Amino acid sequence: MKKFRKVLDGLTTSSPGGTMGSPSSGSAAGTPTAAPTPKEIDIQETLVSENFQMCKTVRHGFPCQPTALAFDPVQKILAIGSRTGGVRILGRPGVDCYCQHESGSAVLQLQFLINEGALVTACADDTLHLWNLRQRRPAVLHSLKFNRERITFCHLPFQSKWLYVGTERGNTHIVNIESFILSGYVIMWNKAIELSTKTHPGPVVHLSDCPKDEGKLLIGFESGMIVQWDLRGKKADFRICYDEAIHSAGWHHEGKQFMCSHSDGSLSMWNLRNTTKPFQVTFPHGKIQKDGRKESCKPILKVEYKTSRSSEPFVIFSGGLSYDKAGRRPTLTIMHGKAITVLEMDYPIVEFMALCETPYNNEVQEPYAVVVLLEKDLIVVDLTQSNYPVFENPYPMDIHESPVTCTAYFADCPPDIIPILYSIGAKHKKTGYSQKEWPIAGGTWTLGSNTYPEIIITGHADGSIKFWDASAITLQMLYKLKTSKAFEKPKPVEGRAADLVEEDPFAVQMVSWCPQSRIFCVVGISAHIILYRFSKYDANTQITSLEVRLQCESEDVISPSDNENNPCFSESGSHSPQTHHHHPASPGSRTPEGNKDTIPCLKVKERMVRVPPGYQAELVIQLLWVDGEPPQQITSLDINSAYGLLAFGNCNGLAVVDYLQKTILLCMSTLDLYGAADPYQRLTRSPRRNRQSTSGLTELSDNQQSIDMERSKSPTSVKGPGRKLSLPTDLKTDLESRENSFSRSRSSSVSSIDRDTKEAITTLQFGESYGRKNDALPNPCLWVGTSLGVVLVIPMSIPTDHEERMEEPVTMGPSGTVLMLKGSVLRFGFLDCMGSLIQSPYEVWRDLNGPEDPDRVRKRKLVHFSPSSSQDSCGEGHLAVVCSERQAKVILMPSQSVLFVHNITESSFVLRADVVSVSNSVCLACFCANGHIMTLSLPSLRPLMDVNYLPLTDMRIARTFCFTNGGQALYLSSPTEIQRITYSQEMCDNLQEMLGELFTPIETPEAQNRGFLKGFFGGNSHNFDREELFGEAAAGKASRSLAQHIPGQAGMEGMKVAASGVVGDLARARIALDERGQRLGELEDRTALMMSSAEVFSKHAHELMLKCKDKKWYQF
């Protein structure tokens, strides 16, 4: 009670003078409303527009919705295509490149030009693209759009410049890779099949050249027909009509036999000597039933037939399991001699590919690994060991192991933090991997010259936290933390409560991390906060639990009886420091079918637990159920290790916790923070129960009014009692529904608010500041921003002596409103009078679990950055930067004079804002809901950059976008991938040297000497001249209407992000010239066609004239 009285004393003795700044202060945008001395605002700003440029840097994670796979056996690089038109090219760690087709069409197939530094992609819009990989950022050189036929399969023989393209109509076309134009040589489906065949053979599903003779092309049709086409003779050598549909085929390296996989789960082997029937048909997973019939099996979607010198051939295939084994996971089967190994996968198999020592298909293949592309993972199996272990994947392919729910990005971290986290995390790594080196080792990558420690933190739906080393545009997992271990396993709930309980009760909403003190805070979806301390030693610990009743009383004033029966801010329930572990159950506390009251959502472990080295839970804070309704989600959090305080808020109010003494210092509704100085007139409301809008992060709108007091549209609004966590994977993407959801009427009056509207605490910031206008020296303060655009400052009195700090209470008292802005307050930042960023004070990390050492410092060592320490030349005070959804203001403290105002947006609203350091200076960076990224100078708030970067079509981006120092930012571009970007011109300039080289000059391995007899009797494939067959001289030109050649726009990439002005005009002029050139080219083509027609006509007329020259009139 003594501590409680002291807190009350701090509240009641706070001076009413200066408790409220004028709501109209700073209403004239861009004009100062006070008259500070010139010395105070005379800051030399160094940032200009030329310091900024938007650019994507690198993409991390597993390619979302993969569709295709390719491997260059000489360069040893891997390519993965996706359904959204993306292509990821991977080499050794550090070599990771992302390309995107402009059309966004799904990638059907990938073909490397082996050891040529080029890649062919076939897309679902029936377009072929040729990518140049000899530059760090690949670009399209040529495109070929098929107009009348759909592409189904492509095949490019090694060291050939002619690409075979199979289509849905059953035809096979041939494309010159160098010029990217069609050859006149076409294998028509009706020529390939027998004349007696009455049905269409279906689309082409396989193309491959015979290893023994490159002049023979094996064509597989979906219906089960197989044709070997003699390219020289332009006829079929043999035709096979099989009963079952074909999915794939593979040759033996000698070219005398091949294997096919079928839709009935069978594998058929064919010998070229006798193609009337297969010499072997096997059902690898089909057992003979009691009645003598074979089990029906699923289709074998792909088979690869690879030979080895030292052992039996490898037959590797996917699928083929029997139908009766329901629920079995997808499998990859490896048949090696008589041994059959079935590898079960966690996800469906999209594609697989055996990696072989030689690129030549007529040599012994010697497979050493199999790359398996799954729907949500990439694994590589070691074939050189009998137990087939997998290789340890060096790429961060498991970001999505559990859906990502929040992100945090820290640049320029203390240099010692990454090695420590890595050493702790390495102890928990999985074992059993192959001992061999990762086989995808192509490309080159070197550590850049200007790198600094960077850490990315991801929070997940299962309550796990992952720390990633993001230095030098790479990503490597350092350490994983499971927050669910602090709680007992939740019991299943039935009845109405099941609708109110979260599906993922441990899901992470936000994190707060102090790298210097290594204090880490996690906010969960179940209205809980966990505070962690870092230790290099394991320990026996008991987690302290605090329970907070944070309920807004202002909505329950319907009748005196209601108010008496449900006191919200009674002495025992709100302001008193509650150090107990459990609230006693009230008479209405419930069974699963009754009503919950004064109990938390989760139960903290009460017993002593052994915790491993790393982050160890010290304190859990939970909000309580009230009147059978779950607590509202926490919307803001800040922690300060120097003060030993933690503050958090939601739509009901604010709470401050002393985590050193494990006590609650403050627990107040937002309305009570104002005291008598409420800037709004709150209207009485219609009597109804305590329910609020359930619109949350899934709903965002751009059609807000200028002053909007109902914050349900903003990302800071909170869901109602029946809320479920909206994970990024489940978020709405329909912009129309978001716009229509906010069509209800709103009040545009600043002075009147419906009592239905809850004023949420949207941002918090501890720091050294001035709580009142008449303060002479800075002291610890808590800055509070609300969803109604109000900024309050709460000064605090914190004992400075170490022993007193652990025993004496911290006192704090709200001092009233400082200023108001349009929209929810998003971010605070503090500058000294020289324009430099003032960092928050922190405690130097010390390991509390270390061995007893007399030399070890036991007292807390604090580092302060006082605003007045470097301001002898410009007087006392500092600048406060406040950014809301619509506005940014810079105010001078302690006078609270508004120096600069900038209206950021009228038609949209800001989702993320931060004060960041760029090019040895600071600026305000903002990301708007309409996709614009802006930077404003500080303190004058001059617009420096405004780029329409990313139209917001997925709310995942809104929840995960975050800025950091050094001009960098990131967001979750898909459920499985993190996209990092930069808005710094300096980093854009240095990006080329930071990226890896995809192509390295390597001499193509020589073909093996086949010997005289093999070459003589086995046929000589090297005499086959494709140019002689497919060139224009022999085959003529293809029909122009069949496919359209599109020149690549390599080098045009930078034009998309070019800013307005001369650069933008030049880019537009260049594009216009290209379009004009293309039209001129089309005109030239039409002119050439007309000339050709005229020549043909002239030739026919001349022939007719010669024919009729010597004839008499009666001979006609």
mmCIF file of N, CA, C and O in Angstrom, residues 68-81 87-92 109-120 133 156 158 302 304 306 351-360 365-373 378-380 391 395 437-443 998 1002:
data_model
loop_
_atom_site.group_PDB
_atom_site.id
_atom_site.type_symbol
_atom_site.label_atom_id
_atom_site.label_comp_id
_atom_site.label_asym_id
_atom_site.label_seq_id
_atom_site.Cartn_x
_atom_site.Cartn_y
_atom_site.Cartn_z
ATOM 1 N N ALA A 68 8.816 -25.245 -61.490
ATOM 2 C CA ALA A 68 9.794 -25.834 -62.414
ATOM 3 C C ALA A 68 11.180 -25.795 -61.798
ATOM 4 O O ALA A 68 11.453 -25.017 -60.877
ATOM 5 N N LEU A 69 12.070 -26.645 -62.361
ATOM 6 C CA LEU A 69 13.414 -26.814 -61.822
ATOM 7 C C LEU A 69 14.385 -27.065 -62.967
ATOM 8 O O LEU A 69 14.042 -27.729 -63.952
ATOM 9 N N ALA A 70 15.597 -26.527 -62.844
ATOM 10 C CA ALA A 70 16.648 -26.792 -63.842
ATOM 11 C C ALA A 70 18.002 -26.693 -63.158
ATOM 12 O O ALA A 70 18.154 -25.987 -62.152
ATOM 13 N N PHE A 71 19.003 -27.398 -63.733
ATOM 14 C CA PHE A 71 20.347 -27.422 -63.148
ATOM 15 C C PHE A 71 21.373 -27.396 -64.263
ATOM 16 O O PHE A 71 21.218 -28.086 -65.281
ATOM 17 N N ASP A 72 22.397 -26.568 -64.084
ATOM 18 C CA ASP A 72 23.526 -26.532 -65.009
ATOM 19 C C ASP A 72 24.644 -27.380 -64.413
ATOM 20 O O ASP A 72 25.268 -26.975 -63.419
ATOM 21 N N PRO A 73 24.933 -28.571 -64.987
ATOM 22 C CA PRO A 73 25.908 -29.472 -64.360
ATOM 23 C C PRO A 73 27.348 -28.975 -64.444
ATOM 24 O O PRO A 73 28.199 -29.480 -63.716
ATOM 25 N N VAL A 74 27.637 -28.015 -65.311
ATOM 26 C CA VAL A 74 29.002 -27.482 -65.405
ATOM 27 C C VAL A 74 29.159 -26.268 -64.503
ATOM 28 O O VAL A 74 30.077 -26.188 -63.685
ATOM 29 N N GLN A 75 28.233 -25.323 -64.613
ATOM 30 C CA GLN A 75 28.285 -24.138 -63.760
ATOM 31 C C GLN A 75 27.842 -24.446 -62.323
ATOM 32 O O GLN A 75 28.141 -23.697 -61.401
ATOM 33 N N LYS A 76 27.096 -25.534 -62.148
ATOM 34 C CA LYS A 76 26.576 -25.977 -60.854
ATOM 35 C C LYS A 76 25.702 -24.899 -60.202
ATOM 36 O O LYS A 76 25.887 -24.528 -59.033
ATOM 37 N N ILE A 77 24.765 -24.377 -60.972
ATOM 38 C CA ILE A 77 23.764 -23.462 -60.435
ATOM 39 C C ILE A 77 22.378 -24.043 -60.696
ATOM 40 O O ILE A 77 22.168 -24.799 -61.646
ATOM 41 N N LEU A 78 21.438 -23.670 -59.840
ATOM 42 C CA LEU A 78 20.090 -24.228 -59.852
ATOM 43 C C LEU A 78 19.098 -23.099 -60.106
ATOM 44 O O LEU A 78 19.260 -21.996 -59.585
ATOM 45 N N ALA A 79 18.069 -23.362 -60.892
ATOM 46 C CA ALA A 79 17.012 -22.382 -61.146
ATOM 47 C C ALA A 79 15.672 -22.978 -60.760
ATOM 48 O O ALA A 79 15.405 -24.149 -61.016
ATOM 49 N N ILE A 80 14.836 -22.141 -60.114
ATOM 50 C CA ILE A 80 13.493 -22.555 -59.688
ATOM 51 C C ILE A 80 12.497 -21.533 -60.224
ATOM 52 O O ILE A 80 12.642 -20.331 -59.991
ATOM 53 N N GLY A 81 11.495 -22.008 -60.947
ATOM 54 C CA GLY A 81 10.438 -21.134 -61.449
ATOM 55 C C GLY A 81 9.206 -21.226 -60.576
ATOM 56 O O GLY A 81 8.986 -22.226 -59.884
ATOM 57 N N VAL A 87 11.697 -16.280 -60.963
ATOM 58 C CA VAL A 87 12.755 -17.269 -61.159
ATOM 59 C C VAL A 87 13.838 -16.995 -60.127
ATOM 60 O O VAL A 87 14.374 -15.883 -60.061
ATOM 61 N N ARG A 88 14.144 -17.991 -59.310
ATOM 62 C CA ARG A 88 15.236 -17.880 -58.342
ATOM 63 C C ARG A 88 16.397 -18.714 -58.850
ATOM 64 O O ARG A 88 16.230 -19.886 -59.205
ATOM 65 N N ILE A 89 17.603 -18.115 -58.879
ATOM 66 C CA ILE A 89 18.807 -18.801 -59.324
ATOM 67 C C ILE A 89 19.750 -18.880 -58.134
ATOM 68 O O ILE A 89 20.114 -17.849 -57.540
ATOM 69 N N LEU A 90 20.129 -20.099 -57.782
ATOM 70 C CA LEU A 90 20.916 -20.345 -56.579
ATOM 71 C C LEU A 90 22.244 -20.975 -56.934
ATOM 72 O O LEU A 90 22.316 -21.848 -57.805
ATOM 73 N N GLY A 91 23.297 -20.552 -56.234
ATOM 74 C CA GLY A 91 24.609 -21.157 -56.362
ATOM 75 C C GLY A 91 25.166 -21.412 -54.971
ATOM 76 O O GLY A 91 24.432 -21.806 -54.062
ATOM 77 N N ARG A 92 26.449 -21.161 -54.803
ATOM 78 C CA ARG A 92 27.047 -21.307 -53.479
ATOM 79 C C ARG A 92 26.415 -20.286 -52.523
ATOM 80 O O ARG A 92 25.790 -19.320 -52.980
ATOM 81 N N GLN A 109 8.523 -24.362 -67.584
ATOM 82 C CA GLN A 109 9.734 -25.163 -67.724
ATOM 83 C C GLN A 109 10.947 -24.246 -67.818
ATOM 84 O O GLN A 109 10.858 -23.105 -68.281
ATOM 85 N N LEU A 110 12.082 -24.763 -67.347
ATOM 86 C CA LEU A 110 13.350 -24.035 -67.393
ATOM 87 C C LEU A 110 14.378 -24.903 -68.113
ATOM 88 O O LEU A 110 14.419 -26.119 -67.914
ATOM 89 N N GLN A 111 15.218 -24.272 -68.944
ATOM 90 C CA GLN A 111 16.281 -24.988 -69.649
ATOM 91 C C GLN A 111 17.543 -24.118 -69.629
ATOM 92 O O GLN A 111 17.538 -23.003 -70.157
ATOM 93 N N PHE A 112 18.591 -24.612 -69.004
ATOM 94 C CA PHE A 112 19.874 -23.909 -69.047
ATOM 95 C C PHE A 112 20.552 -24.148 -70.395
ATOM 96 O O PHE A 112 20.490 -25.260 -70.936
ATOM 97 N N LEU A 113 21.194 -23.125 -70.924
ATOM 98 C CA LEU A 113 22.177 -23.313 -71.975
ATOM 99 C C LEU A 113 23.460 -23.668 -71.241
ATOM 100 O O LEU A 113 24.148 -22.790 -70.717
ATOM 101 N N ILE A 114 23.749 -24.960 -71.163
ATOM 102 C CA ILE A 114 24.765 -25.450 -70.246
ATOM 103 C C ILE A 114 26.119 -24.797 -70.537
ATOM 104 O O ILE A 114 26.604 -24.795 -71.671
ATOM 105 N N ASN A 115 26.663 -24.191 -69.479
ATOM 106 C CA ASN A 115 27.970 -23.524 -69.506
ATOM 107 C C ASN A 115 28.016 -22.345 -70.481
ATOM 108 O O ASN A 115 29.092 -21.943 -70.912
ATOM 109 N N GLU A 116 26.858 -21.792 -70.810
ATOM 110 C CA GLU A 116 26.810 -20.644 -71.700
ATOM 111 C C GLU A 116 26.397 -19.368 -70.979
ATOM 112 O O GLU A 116 26.415 -18.283 -71.561
ATOM 113 N N GLY A 117 25.970 -19.491 -69.713
ATOM 114 C CA GLY A 117 25.532 -18.301 -68.983
ATOM 115 C C GLY A 117 24.200 -17.773 -69.484
ATOM 116 O O GLY A 117 24.009 -16.555 -69.574
ATOM 117 N N ALA A 118 23.279 -18.658 -69.805
ATOM 118 C CA ALA A 118 21.963 -18.256 -70.294
ATOM 119 C C ALA A 118 20.926 -19.275 -69.844
ATOM 120 O O ALA A 118 21.252 -20.426 -69.538
ATOM 121 N N LEU A 119 19.678 -18.820 -69.812
ATOM 122 C CA LEU A 119 18.577 -19.657 -69.331
ATOM 123 C C LEU A 119 17.351 -19.382 -70.189
ATOM 124 O O LEU A 119 17.028 -18.226 -70.477
ATOM 125 N N VAL A 120 16.656 -20.440 -70.605
ATOM 126 C CA VAL A 120 15.404 -20.315 -71.346
ATOM 127 C C VAL A 120 14.259 -20.652 -70.401
ATOM 128 O O VAL A 120 14.294 -21.674 -69.715
ATOM 129 N N LEU A 133 22.589 -14.563 -68.072
ATOM 130 C CA LEU A 133 23.069 -14.750 -66.704
ATOM 131 C C LEU A 133 24.512 -14.279 -66.529
ATOM 132 O O LEU A 133 25.095 -14.483 -65.459
ATOM 133 N N LEU A 156 16.329 -28.816 -74.904
ATOM 134 C CA LEU A 156 17.492 -28.217 -75.546
ATOM 135 C C LEU A 156 18.675 -29.162 -75.399
ATOM 136 O O LEU A 156 19.207 -29.335 -74.300
ATOM 137 N N PHE A 158 22.434 -30.627 -75.346
ATOM 138 C CA PHE A 158 23.696 -30.028 -74.919
ATOM 139 C C PHE A 158 24.496 -29.560 -76.135
ATOM 140 O O PHE A 158 24.611 -30.269 -77.134
ATOM 141 N N LYS A 302 7.120 -38.756 -62.968
ATOM 142 C CA LYS A 302 8.409 -38.546 -63.629
ATOM 143 C C LYS A 302 9.340 -39.696 -63.276
ATOM 144 O O LYS A 302 9.317 -40.204 -62.148
ATOM 145 N N GLU A 304 13.573 -40.966 -63.947
ATOM 146 C CA GLU A 304 14.911 -40.717 -64.492
ATOM 147 C C GLU A 304 15.700 -42.014 -64.425
ATOM 148 O O GLU A 304 15.680 -42.725 -63.405
ATOM 149 N N LYS A 306 19.389 -43.434 -64.813
ATOM 150 C CA LYS A 306 20.772 -42.993 -64.820
ATOM 151 C C LYS A 306 21.706 -44.175 -64.554
ATOM 152 O O LYS A 306 21.472 -44.972 -63.640
ATOM 153 N N GLU A 351 8.826 -31.259 -58.566
ATOM 154 C CA GLU A 351 9.785 -31.655 -59.607
ATOM 155 C C GLU A 351 11.008 -32.231 -58.918
ATOM 156 O O GLU A 351 11.301 -31.909 -57.760
ATOM 157 N N PHE A 352 11.718 -33.113 -59.594
ATOM 158 C CA PHE A 352 13.006 -33.574 -59.071
ATOM 159 C C PHE A 352 13.955 -33.728 -60.248
ATOM 160 O O PHE A 352 13.550 -33.796 -61.411
ATOM 161 N N MET A 353 15.244 -33.800 -59.934
ATOM 162 C CA MET A 353 16.254 -33.879 -60.984
ATOM 163 C C MET A 353 17.509 -34.527 -60.421
ATOM 164 O O MET A 353 18.000 -34.115 -59.348
ATOM 165 N N ALA A 354 18.017 -35.530 -61.112
ATOM 166 C CA ALA A 354 19.271 -36.167 -60.703
ATOM 167 C C ALA A 354 20.449 -35.323 -61.182
ATOM 168 O O ALA A 354 20.471 -34.854 -62.318
ATOM 169 N N LEU A 355 21.413 -35.107 -60.282
ATOM 170 C CA LEU A 355 22.626 -34.363 -60.630
ATOM 171 C C LEU A 355 23.702 -35.364 -61.018
ATOM 172 O O LEU A 355 24.024 -36.279 -60.248
ATOM 173 N N CYS A 356 24.252 -35.186 -62.218
ATOM 174 C CA CYS A 356 25.212 -36.150 -62.758
ATOM 175 C C CYS A 356 26.555 -35.488 -63.009
ATOM 176 O O CYS A 356 26.652 -34.260 -63.166
ATOM 177 N N GLU A 357 27.582 -36.316 -63.091
ATOM 178 C CA GLU A 357 28.935 -35.800 -63.267
ATOM 179 C C GLU A 357 29.165 -35.229 -64.663
ATOM 180 O O GLU A 357 29.953 -34.311 -64.836
ATOM 181 N N THR A 358 28.491 -35.765 -65.661
ATOM 182 C CA THR A 358 28.775 -35.366 -67.046
ATOM 183 C C THR A 358 27.574 -34.672 -67.671
ATOM 184 O O THR A 358 26.425 -35.037 -67.384
ATOM 185 N N PRO A 359 27.803 -33.679 -68.509
ATOM 186 C CA PRO A 359 26.678 -33.067 -69.231
ATOM 187 C C PRO A 359 26.300 -33.815 -70.494
ATOM 188 O O PRO A 359 25.291 -33.508 -71.120
ATOM 189 N N TYR A 360 27.127 -34.788 -70.906
ATOM 190 C CA TYR A 360 26.872 -35.536 -72.141
ATOM 191 C C TYR A 360 25.895 -36.667 -71.868
ATOM 192 O O TYR A 360 26.100 -37.482 -70.955
ATOM 193 N N GLN A 365 26.335 -41.801 -66.731
ATOM 194 C CA GLN A 365 25.862 -40.573 -66.070
ATOM 195 C C GLN A 365 26.483 -40.329 -64.692
ATOM 196 O O GLN A 365 26.741 -39.204 -64.322
ATOM 197 N N GLU A 366 26.689 -41.366 -63.913
ATOM 198 C CA GLU A 366 27.239 -41.256 -62.562
ATOM 199 C C GLU A 366 26.469 -40.236 -61.710
ATOM 200 O O GLU A 366 26.987 -39.185 -61.320
ATOM 201 N N PRO A 367 25.217 -40.506 -61.368
ATOM 202 C CA PRO A 367 24.470 -39.561 -60.520
ATOM 203 C C PRO A 367 25.031 -39.538 -59.100
ATOM 204 O O PRO A 367 25.380 -40.590 -58.544
ATOM 205 N N TYR A 368 25.149 -38.353 -58.538
ATOM 206 C CA TYR A 368 25.688 -38.235 -57.175
ATOM 207 C C TYR A 368 24.698 -37.595 -56.201
ATOM 208 O O TYR A 368 24.922 -37.615 -54.991
ATOM 209 N N ALA A 369 23.621 -37.027 -56.711
ATOM 210 C CA ALA A 369 22.625 -36.410 -55.827
ATOM 211 C C ALA A 369 21.319 -36.255 -56.586
ATOM 212 O O ALA A 369 21.278 -36.319 -57.815
ATOM 213 N N VAL A 370 20.242 -36.072 -55.834
ATOM 214 C CA VAL A 370 18.928 -35.779 -56.412
ATOM 215 C C VAL A 370 18.388 -34.521 -55.742
ATOM 216 O O VAL A 370 18.283 -34.451 -54.513
ATOM 217 N N VAL A 371 18.064 -33.513 -56.560
ATOM 218 C CA VAL A 371 17.411 -32.306 -56.044
ATOM 219 C C VAL A 371 15.910 -32.533 -56.113
ATOM 220 O O VAL A 371 15.379 -32.881 -57.175
ATOM 221 N N VAL A 372 15.223 -32.372 -54.987
ATOM 222 C CA VAL A 372 13.783 -32.578 -54.925
ATOM 223 C C VAL A 372 13.132 -31.245 -54.557
ATOM 224 O O VAL A 372 13.372 -30.706 -53.472
ATOM 225 N N LEU A 373 12.330 -30.731 -55.470
ATOM 226 C CA LEU A 373 11.599 -29.491 -55.229
ATOM 227 C C LEU A 373 10.208 -29.851 -54.738
ATOM 228 O O LEU A 373 9.404 -30.437 -55.476
ATOM 229 N N LEU A 378 12.981 -27.374 -50.296
ATOM 230 C CA LEU A 378 13.953 -27.837 -51.291
ATOM 231 C C LEU A 378 14.950 -28.729 -50.570
ATOM 232 O O LEU A 378 15.616 -28.289 -49.629
ATOM 233 N N ILE A 379 15.057 -29.991 -50.998
ATOM 234 C CA ILE A 379 16.007 -30.896 -50.362
ATOM 235 C C ILE A 379 16.887 -31.524 -51.440
ATOM 236 O O ILE A 379 16.490 -31.661 -52.589
ATOM 237 N N VAL A 380 18.087 -31.899 -51.026
ATOM 238 C CA VAL A 380 19.031 -32.566 -51.920
ATOM 239 C C VAL A 380 19.471 -33.857 -51.240
ATOM 240 O O VAL A 380 19.967 -33.830 -50.102
ATOM 241 N N PHE A 391 21.515 -33.416 -47.731
ATOM 242 C CA PHE A 391 22.511 -32.391 -47.466
ATOM 243 C C PHE A 391 21.889 -31.306 -46.586
ATOM 244 O O PHE A 391 20.690 -31.017 -46.687
ATOM 245 N N TYR A 395 20.733 -22.436 -47.601
ATOM 246 C CA TYR A 395 19.847 -21.306 -47.866
ATOM 247 C C TYR A 395 18.749 -21.252 -46.803
ATOM 248 O O TYR A 395 18.337 -22.280 -46.269
ATOM 249 N N GLU A 437 30.076 -31.796 -49.143
ATOM 250 C CA GLU A 437 29.760 -30.392 -49.353
ATOM 251 C C GLU A 437 28.500 -30.239 -50.192
ATOM 252 O O GLU A 437 28.173 -31.092 -51.012
ATOM 253 N N TRP A 438 27.818 -29.138 -49.991
ATOM 254 C CA TRP A 438 26.604 -28.811 -50.733
ATOM 255 C C TRP A 438 26.927 -28.814 -52.225
ATOM 256 O O TRP A 438 27.813 -28.116 -52.689
ATOM 257 N N PRO A 439 26.206 -29.606 -53.027
ATOM 258 C CA PRO A 439 26.607 -29.787 -54.433
ATOM 259 C C PRO A 439 26.290 -28.603 -55.346
ATOM 260 O O PRO A 439 26.856 -28.501 -56.434
ATOM 261 N N ILE A 440 25.382 -27.728 -54.939
ATOM 262 C CA ILE A 440 25.038 -26.566 -55.782
ATOM 263 C C ILE A 440 25.994 -25.445 -55.390
ATOM 264 O O ILE A 440 25.691 -24.610 -54.541
ATOM 265 N N ALA A 441 27.178 -25.457 -55.997
ATOM 266 C CA ALA A 441 28.273 -24.596 -55.533
ATOM 267 C C ALA A 441 28.759 -23.648 -56.615
ATOM 268 O O ALA A 441 29.916 -23.239 -56.616
ATOM 269 N N GLY A 442 27.893 -23.280 -57.542
ATOM 270 C CA GLY A 442 28.312 -22.416 -58.637
ATOM 271 C C GLY A 442 28.333 -20.955 -58.267
ATOM 272 O O GLY A 442 27.862 -20.532 -57.206
ATOM 273 N N GLY A 443 28.883 -20.147 -59.162
ATOM 274 C CA GLY A 443 28.954 -18.711 -58.963
ATOM 275 C C GLY A 443 30.064 -18.317 -58.013
ATOM 276 O O GLY A 443 30.752 -19.155 -57.423
ATOM 277 N N LEU A 998 26.710 -15.007 -61.097
ATOM 278 C CA LEU A 998 26.083 -16.280 -61.429
ATOM 279 C C LEU A 998 26.943 -17.103 -62.377
ATOM 280 O O LEU A 998 26.946 -18.335 -62.306
ATOM 281 N N ILE A 1002 34.252 -21.393 -67.062
ATOM 282 C CA ILE A 1002 34.705 -22.769 -66.799
ATOM 283 C C ILE A 1002 34.817 -23.477 -68.144
ATOM 284 O O ILE A 1002 33.922 -23.371 -68.989
#
